[in-house]
Amino acid sequence: MRRKLAAGNWKMNGLRSSLDELDALAKAHPDPDCDLLICPPATLIAAAVDRCQGGPLRIGGQTCHMNMEGPHTGDISAQMLRDVGATAVILGHSERRADHGESSEDVRTLAQMAQAAGLQTVICVGESQFQREATNTLDIIGAQLSLSIPDSSTGENLVVAYEPIWAIGTGQIPTADQIGEVHDFIRARLEQRFGYGVGKSVRLLYGGSVKADNAQEIFGISNVDGALVGGASLTAKDFSPIIEALEASALPADS
Ligand code: 13P
């Protein structure tokens, strides 16, 4: 059984006062039926880890450098994230791919470093609007998967997030069939590459305009094991109902 995962990506949002939201989340979900991960900006990671000590929330980074240390002004390495208590890192987010020119090959190198440092890697894939209209979405996703995911991946250190670029921050959501098609495809590809056992145990998140009012439907789709949430993860008020929807989806149908 894959344990569900609700992950929040704060992107370049959050000041120290935002850490109060973590307290509120931990209070609202002291013993959740799913894993909870928040990835705040780098400036808040150490303080967030301290705040969340002993509670249900894990803290992660939003990217890392491909070297462990050295002359790379402004960058942060996987071992630094691990050192301050982060347990995970988002890699290959479309905003990193677009803003910083990260290729899938780069993402694989970052993921190798992060996994070697003991971090869980949340590797993002997703097509643009143009790609969805002009080509076969599954070809795009397939290429991103094979190039971005390192061989060192396991059911424990790999999470894959499907984030269609056109759905991020737009309020535009793919249909349930579209999400299901891509998630089933990702599952099949992982099983092919890593074997049935490992492929089955990797968690697959959907990301892109997940909100309280669409979460229940999204979490009912096959092979959706949780969500990577942007805007709606910034406050406990918005993120809590999404967590509740995920917890409800994790329970057997007759309970
Ligand atoms: P939104 O939930 O704000 O659409 O962002 C999704 C995302 O990019 C999460 O990584």
Short mmCIF file of C-alpha atoms and ligand atoms in Angstrom, two decimals:
data_model
loop_
_atom_site.label_atom_id
_atom_site.label_comp_id
_atom_site.label_asym_id
_atom_site.label_seq_id
_atom_site.Cartn_x
_atom_site.Cartn_y
_atom_site.Cartn_z
CA MET A 1 0.00 0.00 0.00
CA ARG A 2 1.39 3.40 -0.95
CA ARG A 3 0.98 5.99 1.79
CA LYS A 4 -0.68 9.11 0.40
CA LEU A 5 1.32 12.33 0.33
CA ALA A 6 0.14 15.94 0.49
CA ALA A 7 3.05 18.20 -0.47
CA GLY A 8 3.10 21.99 -0.47
CA ASN A 9 5.44 23.99 -2.69
CA TRP A 10 5.64 27.53 -1.35
CA LYS A 11 7.80 28.67 -4.29
CA MET A 12 9.18 32.20 -3.68
CA ASN A 13 6.60 32.98 -1.02
CA GLY A 14 6.85 33.18 2.74
CA LEU A 15 8.47 35.30 5.43
CA ARG A 16 9.23 34.24 8.98
CA SER A 17 5.69 35.11 10.01
CA SER A 18 4.48 32.44 7.56
CA LEU A 19 5.85 29.75 9.87
CA ASP A 20 2.73 30.24 11.98
CA GLU A 21 0.89 28.44 9.19
CA LEU A 22 2.96 25.33 9.95
CA ASP A 23 1.89 25.45 13.59
CA ALA A 24 -1.73 25.74 12.50
CA LEU A 25 -1.40 22.80 10.10
CA ALA A 26 0.28 20.61 12.71
CA LYS A 27 -2.45 21.47 15.19
CA ALA A 28 -5.22 20.68 12.71
CA HIS A 29 -3.63 17.36 11.63
CA PRO A 30 -1.75 15.92 14.62
CA ASP A 31 -2.00 12.32 13.38
CA PRO A 32 -2.83 12.43 9.67
CA ASP A 33 -3.71 9.41 7.50
CA CYS A 34 -1.16 10.63 4.95
CA ASP A 35 2.35 12.06 4.82
CA LEU A 36 2.65 15.85 4.92
CA LEU A 37 5.54 17.73 3.32
CA ILE A 38 6.05 21.47 3.07
CA CYS A 39 8.78 22.94 0.85
CA PRO A 40 9.28 26.56 1.93
CA PRO A 41 11.86 28.91 0.40
CA ALA A 42 15.46 28.17 1.40
CA THR A 43 15.51 31.05 3.88
CA LEU A 44 12.87 29.33 6.02
CA ILE A 45 13.96 25.69 5.87
CA ALA A 46 16.03 25.57 9.07
CA ALA A 47 13.45 27.48 11.09
CA ALA A 48 10.64 25.37 9.65
CA VAL A 49 12.43 22.15 10.63
CA ASP A 50 12.81 23.49 14.20
CA ARG A 51 9.15 24.45 14.38
CA CYS A 52 8.00 21.07 13.08
CA GLN A 53 10.16 18.94 15.38
CA GLY A 54 8.15 15.99 16.70
CA GLY A 55 5.07 16.88 14.65
CA PRO A 56 3.45 15.45 11.52
CA LEU A 57 5.06 17.82 8.99
CA ARG A 58 8.25 17.08 7.10
CA ILE A 59 10.21 19.91 5.46
CA GLY A 60 11.84 19.89 2.03
CA GLY A 61 13.76 22.11 -0.37
CA GLN A 62 12.65 23.34 -3.80
CA THR A 63 15.88 22.56 -5.65
CA CYS A 64 19.57 21.90 -5.00
CA HIS A 65 22.91 22.21 -6.78
CA MET A 66 24.53 19.37 -8.71
CA ASN A 67 27.65 19.52 -6.52
CA MET A 68 27.82 18.88 -2.79
CA GLU A 69 30.01 21.93 -2.08
CA GLY A 70 32.30 24.39 -3.82
CA PRO A 71 32.50 27.73 -5.61
CA HIS A 72 28.84 28.18 -6.60
CA THR A 73 27.73 31.53 -5.26
CA GLY A 74 24.12 31.61 -4.18
CA ASP A 75 23.50 27.88 -4.50
CA ILE A 76 22.58 25.27 -1.93
CA SER A 77 23.58 21.61 -2.02
CA ALA A 78 21.67 18.47 -1.18
CA GLN A 79 23.89 17.77 1.80
CA MET A 80 23.19 21.27 3.14
CA LEU A 81 19.46 20.60 2.91
CA ARG A 82 19.92 17.29 4.69
CA ASP A 83 22.18 18.93 7.27
CA VAL A 84 19.47 21.37 8.37
CA GLY A 85 16.90 18.59 8.62
CA ALA A 86 15.13 18.65 5.25
CA THR A 87 13.97 15.16 4.25
CA ALA A 88 13.04 15.84 0.63
CA VAL A 89 13.63 18.13 -2.33
CA ILE A 90 11.51 19.07 -5.33
CA LEU A 91 13.52 18.75 -8.56
CA GLY A 92 12.80 19.66 -12.16
CA HIS A 93 9.82 21.87 -11.44
CA SER A 94 8.73 23.52 -14.69
CA GLU A 95 9.55 26.94 -13.20
CA ARG A 96 13.15 25.77 -12.63
CA ARG A 97 13.27 24.27 -16.10
CA ALA A 98 12.00 27.58 -17.58
CA ASP A 99 13.70 30.18 -15.32
CA HIS A 100 17.04 28.39 -14.94
CA GLY A 101 17.25 26.34 -18.12
CA GLU A 102 17.33 23.02 -16.26
CA SER A 103 17.19 20.14 -18.73
CA SER A 104 15.97 16.66 -17.90
CA GLU A 105 19.61 15.50 -17.91
CA ASP A 106 20.40 18.20 -15.33
CA VAL A 107 17.47 17.08 -13.23
CA ARG A 108 18.77 13.50 -13.25
CA THR A 109 22.17 14.70 -11.98
CA LEU A 110 20.51 16.77 -9.24
CA ALA A 111 18.38 13.79 -8.26
CA GLN A 112 21.44 11.53 -8.05
CA MET A 113 23.11 13.97 -5.69
CA ALA A 114 19.98 14.43 -3.61
CA GLN A 115 19.37 10.70 -3.29
CA ALA A 116 23.02 10.16 -2.39
CA ALA A 117 22.61 12.77 0.35
CA GLY A 118 19.64 10.83 1.75
CA LEU A 119 16.87 13.07 0.47
CA GLN A 120 13.62 11.93 -1.05
CA THR A 121 13.34 13.43 -4.54
CA VAL A 122 10.05 14.78 -5.86
CA ILE A 123 10.76 14.84 -9.60
CA CYS A 124 8.37 16.93 -11.69
CA VAL A 125 7.28 16.26 -15.25
CA GLY A 126 4.61 17.92 -17.36
CA GLU A 127 3.74 19.16 -20.82
CA SER A 128 3.10 22.72 -22.00
CA GLN A 129 -0.16 23.75 -23.61
CA PHE A 130 1.58 23.83 -26.98
CA GLN A 131 2.98 20.34 -26.49
CA ARG A 132 -0.46 18.99 -25.50
CA GLU A 133 -2.02 20.44 -28.63
CA ALA A 134 0.79 19.82 -31.09
CA THR A 135 2.23 16.47 -30.05
CA ASN A 136 1.52 13.35 -28.07
CA THR A 137 1.58 14.28 -24.39
CA LEU A 138 2.62 10.76 -23.40
CA ASP A 139 5.73 10.98 -25.63
CA ILE A 140 6.75 14.18 -23.85
CA ILE A 141 6.16 12.69 -20.41
CA GLY A 142 7.91 9.45 -21.37
CA ALA A 143 11.04 11.30 -22.49
CA GLN A 144 11.07 13.46 -19.34
CA LEU A 145 10.71 10.37 -17.16
CA SER A 146 13.49 8.39 -18.76
CA LEU A 147 15.92 11.32 -18.82
CA SER A 148 15.12 12.92 -15.43
CA ILE A 149 14.89 9.90 -13.13
CA PRO A 150 18.22 8.38 -12.02
CA ASP A 151 18.88 4.65 -11.77
CA SER A 152 19.45 5.07 -8.03
CA SER A 153 15.72 5.62 -7.53
CA THR A 154 13.68 3.40 -5.23
CA GLY A 155 10.15 3.36 -3.87
CA GLU A 156 11.39 5.28 -0.84
CA ASN A 157 13.55 7.99 -2.43
CA LEU A 158 11.46 8.75 -5.51
CA VAL A 159 8.14 10.55 -5.84
CA VAL A 160 6.97 11.67 -9.29
CA ALA A 161 4.78 14.75 -9.67
CA TYR A 162 2.78 15.21 -12.87
CA GLU A 163 2.30 18.95 -13.29
CA PRO A 164 0.90 20.04 -16.66
CA ILE A 165 2.46 23.48 -17.14
CA TRP A 166 -0.80 24.95 -18.40
CA ALA A 167 -2.56 23.96 -15.17
CA ILE A 168 -0.07 25.63 -12.81
CA GLY A 169 -1.51 28.73 -11.19
CA THR A 170 -4.17 29.05 -13.89
CA GLY A 171 -7.23 27.45 -12.31
CA GLN A 172 -7.39 25.27 -15.42
CA ILE A 173 -7.46 21.58 -14.54
CA PRO A 174 -7.13 18.61 -16.90
CA THR A 175 -10.13 16.28 -17.02
CA ALA A 176 -10.07 13.25 -14.75
CA ASP A 177 -9.48 11.10 -17.85
CA GLN A 178 -6.48 13.19 -18.88
CA ILE A 179 -4.92 12.97 -15.41
CA GLY A 180 -5.67 9.24 -15.17
CA GLU A 181 -4.16 8.56 -18.59
CA VAL A 182 -0.86 10.24 -17.68
CA HIS A 183 -0.68 8.72 -14.18
CA ASP A 184 -1.38 5.20 -15.49
CA PHE A 185 1.30 5.76 -18.13
CA ILE A 186 3.85 6.94 -15.52
CA ARG A 187 3.09 3.90 -13.35
CA ALA A 188 3.55 1.55 -16.31
CA ARG A 189 6.84 3.19 -17.28
CA LEU A 190 8.19 2.96 -13.73
CA GLU A 191 7.21 -0.71 -13.50
CA GLN A 192 8.89 -1.39 -16.84
CA ARG A 193 12.10 0.33 -15.84
CA PHE A 194 12.46 -0.54 -12.16
CA GLY A 195 10.45 -3.75 -11.94
CA TYR A 196 6.93 -4.28 -10.69
CA GLY A 197 7.67 -4.01 -6.95
CA VAL A 198 9.59 -0.74 -7.08
CA GLY A 199 7.40 0.72 -9.82
CA LYS A 200 4.29 -0.01 -7.77
CA SER A 201 5.65 1.62 -4.62
CA VAL A 202 6.64 5.03 -6.07
CA ARG A 203 4.09 7.67 -5.18
CA LEU A 204 2.61 9.73 -8.02
CA LEU A 205 1.36 13.24 -7.23
CA TYR A 206 -0.79 15.47 -9.37
CA GLY A 207 0.02 19.21 -9.32
CA GLY A 208 -1.59 22.24 -10.95
CA SER A 209 -4.41 24.34 -9.48
CA VAL A 210 -5.34 21.80 -6.79
CA LYS A 211 -7.84 23.47 -4.46
CA ALA A 212 -10.31 22.44 -1.79
CA ASP A 213 -13.14 22.26 -4.31
CA ASN A 214 -11.45 19.94 -6.83
CA ALA A 215 -9.29 17.84 -4.47
CA GLN A 216 -11.83 15.11 -3.84
CA GLU A 217 -12.30 14.37 -7.53
CA ILE A 218 -8.57 14.43 -8.24
CA PHE A 219 -7.82 12.05 -5.35
CA GLY A 220 -10.37 9.59 -6.71
CA ILE A 221 -8.40 9.13 -9.96
CA SER A 222 -6.40 5.92 -10.39
CA ASN A 223 -2.70 6.15 -9.56
CA VAL A 224 -3.06 9.59 -7.95
CA ASP A 225 -1.38 9.15 -4.57
CA GLY A 226 -1.54 12.78 -3.49
CA ALA A 227 -0.84 16.28 -4.68
CA LEU A 228 1.90 18.84 -5.07
CA VAL A 229 0.11 22.06 -4.21
CA GLY A 230 1.34 25.59 -4.87
CA GLY A 231 -0.90 28.55 -4.01
CA ALA A 232 -3.32 26.60 -1.85
CA SER A 233 -0.51 25.32 0.39
CA LEU A 234 0.45 28.78 1.63
CA THR A 235 -2.13 28.93 4.39
CA ALA A 236 -3.43 26.26 6.74
CA LYS A 237 -6.97 27.42 5.95
CA ASP A 238 -6.56 26.52 2.26
CA PHE A 239 -4.32 23.45 2.64
CA SER A 240 -6.25 21.75 5.43
CA PRO A 241 -9.33 20.81 3.38
CA ILE A 242 -7.04 19.36 0.69
CA ILE A 243 -5.34 17.21 3.33
CA GLU A 244 -8.74 16.13 4.61
CA ALA A 245 -9.83 15.13 1.11
CA LEU A 246 -6.66 13.08 0.71
CA GLU A 247 -7.14 11.38 4.07
CA ALA A 248 -10.72 10.50 3.12
CA SER A 249 -9.52 9.02 -0.17
CA ALA A 250 -6.98 6.90 1.70
CA LEU A 251 -9.66 5.10 3.72
CA PRO A 252 -11.24 1.90 2.42
CA ALA A 253 -14.51 2.66 0.62
CA ASP A 254 -16.67 0.96 3.24
CA SER A 255 -15.25 2.74 6.30
P1 13P B 1 -0.55 25.83 -8.08
O1 13P B 1 -1.16 24.85 -7.10
O2 13P B 1 -0.43 27.21 -7.51
O3 13P B 1 -1.22 25.75 -9.41
O4 13P B 1 0.97 25.36 -8.31
C1 13P B 1 1.22 24.04 -8.61
C2 13P B 1 2.69 23.82 -8.54
O5 13P B 1 3.43 24.29 -9.38
C3 13P B 1 3.20 23.04 -7.40
O6 13P B 1 4.53 22.70 -7.57
#
